[in-house]
PDB file of C-alpha atoms in Angstrom:
ATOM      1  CA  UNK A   1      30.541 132.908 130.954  1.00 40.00           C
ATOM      2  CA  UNK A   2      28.230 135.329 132.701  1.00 41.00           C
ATOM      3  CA  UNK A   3      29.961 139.005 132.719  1.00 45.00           C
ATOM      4  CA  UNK A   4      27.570 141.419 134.762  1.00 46.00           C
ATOM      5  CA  UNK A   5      29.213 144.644 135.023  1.00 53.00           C
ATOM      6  CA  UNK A   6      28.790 147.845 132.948  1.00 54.00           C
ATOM      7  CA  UNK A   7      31.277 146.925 130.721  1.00 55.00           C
ATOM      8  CA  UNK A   8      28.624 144.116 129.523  1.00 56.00           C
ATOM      9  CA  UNK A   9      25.916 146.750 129.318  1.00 54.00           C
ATOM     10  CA  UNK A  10      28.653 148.994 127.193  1.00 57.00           C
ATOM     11  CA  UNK A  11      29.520 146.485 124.844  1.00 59.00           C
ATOM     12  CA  UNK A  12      25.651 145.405 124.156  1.00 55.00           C
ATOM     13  CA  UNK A  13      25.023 149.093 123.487  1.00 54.00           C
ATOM     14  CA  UNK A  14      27.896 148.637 120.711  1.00 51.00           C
ATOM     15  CA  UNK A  15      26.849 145.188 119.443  1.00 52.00           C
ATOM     16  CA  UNK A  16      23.168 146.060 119.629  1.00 48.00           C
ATOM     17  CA  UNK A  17      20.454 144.842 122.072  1.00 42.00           C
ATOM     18  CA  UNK A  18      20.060 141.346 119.821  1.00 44.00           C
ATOM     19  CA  UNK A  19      23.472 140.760 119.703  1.00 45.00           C
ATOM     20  CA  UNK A  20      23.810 138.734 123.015  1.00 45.00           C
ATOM     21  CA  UNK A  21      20.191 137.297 123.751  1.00 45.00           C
ATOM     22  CA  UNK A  22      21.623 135.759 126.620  1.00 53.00           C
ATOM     23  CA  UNK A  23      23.610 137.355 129.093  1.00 57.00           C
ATOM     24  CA  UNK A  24      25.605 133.443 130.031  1.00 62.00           C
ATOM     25  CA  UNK A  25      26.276 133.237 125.866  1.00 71.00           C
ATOM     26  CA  UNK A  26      30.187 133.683 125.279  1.00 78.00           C
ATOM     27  CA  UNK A  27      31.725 136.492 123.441  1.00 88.00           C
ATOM     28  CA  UNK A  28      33.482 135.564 120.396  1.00 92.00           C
ATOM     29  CA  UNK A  29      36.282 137.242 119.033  1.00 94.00           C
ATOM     30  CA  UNK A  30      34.913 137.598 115.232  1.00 93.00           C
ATOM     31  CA  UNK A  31      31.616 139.502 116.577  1.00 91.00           C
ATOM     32  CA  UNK A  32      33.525 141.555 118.897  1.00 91.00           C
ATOM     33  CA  UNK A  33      35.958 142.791 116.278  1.00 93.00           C
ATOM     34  CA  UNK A  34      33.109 143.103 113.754  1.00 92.00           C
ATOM     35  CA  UNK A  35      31.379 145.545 116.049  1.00 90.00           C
ATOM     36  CA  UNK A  36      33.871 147.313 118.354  1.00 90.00           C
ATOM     37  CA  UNK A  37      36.875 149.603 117.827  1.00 93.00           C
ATOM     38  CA  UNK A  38      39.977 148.149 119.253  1.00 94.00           C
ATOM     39  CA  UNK A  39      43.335 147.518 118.769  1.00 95.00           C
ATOM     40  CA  UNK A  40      45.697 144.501 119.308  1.00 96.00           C
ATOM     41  CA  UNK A  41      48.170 144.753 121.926  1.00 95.00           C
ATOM     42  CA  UNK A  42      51.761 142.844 121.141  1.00 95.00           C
ATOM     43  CA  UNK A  43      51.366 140.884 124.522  1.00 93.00           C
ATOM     44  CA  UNK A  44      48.246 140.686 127.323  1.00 93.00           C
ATOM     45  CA  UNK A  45      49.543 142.614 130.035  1.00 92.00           C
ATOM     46  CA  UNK A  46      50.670 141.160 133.640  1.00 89.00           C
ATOM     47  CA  UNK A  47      46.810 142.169 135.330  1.00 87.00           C
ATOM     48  CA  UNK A  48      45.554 139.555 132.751  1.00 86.00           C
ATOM     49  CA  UNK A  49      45.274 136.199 134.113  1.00 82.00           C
ATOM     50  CA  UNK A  50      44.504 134.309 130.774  1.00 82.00           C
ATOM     51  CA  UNK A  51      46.687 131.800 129.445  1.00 85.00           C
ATOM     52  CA  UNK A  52      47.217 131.121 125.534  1.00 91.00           C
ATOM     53  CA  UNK A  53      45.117 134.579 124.642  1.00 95.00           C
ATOM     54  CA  UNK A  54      45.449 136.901 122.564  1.00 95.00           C
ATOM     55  CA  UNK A  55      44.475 140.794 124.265  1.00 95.00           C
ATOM     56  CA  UNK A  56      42.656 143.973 122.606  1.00 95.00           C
ATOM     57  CA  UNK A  57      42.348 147.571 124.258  1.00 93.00           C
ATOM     58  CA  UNK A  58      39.033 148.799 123.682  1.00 92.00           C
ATOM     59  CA  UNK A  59      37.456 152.296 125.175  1.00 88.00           C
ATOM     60  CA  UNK A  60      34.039 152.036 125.972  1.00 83.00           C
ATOM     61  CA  UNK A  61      31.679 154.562 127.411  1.00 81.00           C
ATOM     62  CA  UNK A  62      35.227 156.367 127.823  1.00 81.00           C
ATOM     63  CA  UNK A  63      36.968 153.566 129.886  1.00 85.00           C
ATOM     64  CA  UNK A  64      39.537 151.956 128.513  1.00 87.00           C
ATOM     65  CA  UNK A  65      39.044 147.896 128.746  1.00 88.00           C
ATOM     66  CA  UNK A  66      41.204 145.015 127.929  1.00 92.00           C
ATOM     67  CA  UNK A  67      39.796 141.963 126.238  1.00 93.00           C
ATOM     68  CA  UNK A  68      41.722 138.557 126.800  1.00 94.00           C
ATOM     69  CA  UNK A  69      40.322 136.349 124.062  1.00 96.00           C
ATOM     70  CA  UNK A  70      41.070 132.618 123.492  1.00 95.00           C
ATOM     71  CA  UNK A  71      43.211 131.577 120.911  1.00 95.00           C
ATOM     72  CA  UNK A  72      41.869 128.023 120.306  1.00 92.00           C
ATOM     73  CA  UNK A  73      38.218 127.203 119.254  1.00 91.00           C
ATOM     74  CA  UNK A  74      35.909 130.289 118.439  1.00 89.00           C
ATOM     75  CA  UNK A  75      38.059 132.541 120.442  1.00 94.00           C
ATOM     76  CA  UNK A  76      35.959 132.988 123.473  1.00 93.00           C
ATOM     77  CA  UNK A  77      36.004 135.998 125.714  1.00 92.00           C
ATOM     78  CA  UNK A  78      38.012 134.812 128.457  1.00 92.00           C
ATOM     79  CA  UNK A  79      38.494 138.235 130.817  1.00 89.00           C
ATOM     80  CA  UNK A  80      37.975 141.908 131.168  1.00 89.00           C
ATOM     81  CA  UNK A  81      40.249 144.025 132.980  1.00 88.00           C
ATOM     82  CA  UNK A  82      38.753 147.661 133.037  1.00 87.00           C
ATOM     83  CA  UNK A  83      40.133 150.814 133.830  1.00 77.00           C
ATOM     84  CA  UNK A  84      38.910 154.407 134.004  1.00 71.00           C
ATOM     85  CA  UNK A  85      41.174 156.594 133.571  1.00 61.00           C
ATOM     86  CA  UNK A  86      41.987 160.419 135.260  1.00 58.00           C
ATOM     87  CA  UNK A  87      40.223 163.313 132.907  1.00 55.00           C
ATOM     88  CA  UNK A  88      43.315 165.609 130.757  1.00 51.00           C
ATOM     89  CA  UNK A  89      43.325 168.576 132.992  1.00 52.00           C
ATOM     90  CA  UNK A  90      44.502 171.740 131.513  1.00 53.00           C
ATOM     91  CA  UNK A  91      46.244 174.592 133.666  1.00 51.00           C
ATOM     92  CA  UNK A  92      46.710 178.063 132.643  1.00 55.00           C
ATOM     93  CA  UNK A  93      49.493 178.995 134.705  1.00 47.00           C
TER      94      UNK A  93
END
């Protein structure tokens, strides 16, 4: 699986530049979590087109990102779904 966006550069910055040698190597599950603040979600939700995974939330150079992982074999990265969100503005009125 081959994930070029700047989520992938994000998460090498949080795995570390050795981490993923090559850019087509999967993502497992156990090095993500090892490496990477997240939490479980309950259920993946509906913009995650995965089958039998299991999804984490995971902010990222402040976007949030959910992780659809496999639940059979090494528990492969199976999508992203990324989503910046609008900055907290504060009024003073």
């Amino acid at each position: 699986m081959s994930i070029k966006t700047p989520f992938m550069a994000a998460l090498l910055c949080v795995l570390g530049s050795g981490a993923l040698a090559d850019d087509n190597q999967p993502i497992a599950y156990a090095e993500f979590a090892a490496n990477t603040p997240h939490l479980p979600l309950a259920e993946c939700p509906a913009v995650v087109k995965a089958a039998d995974a299991t999804c984490h939330v995971a902010m990222i150079d402040r976007i949030l990102h959910v992780l659809a992982f496999s639940n059979s074999g090494d528990n492969q990265l199976l999508s992203v779904h990324s989503e910046r969100g609008e900055e907290p503005r504060l009024s003073l009125n």
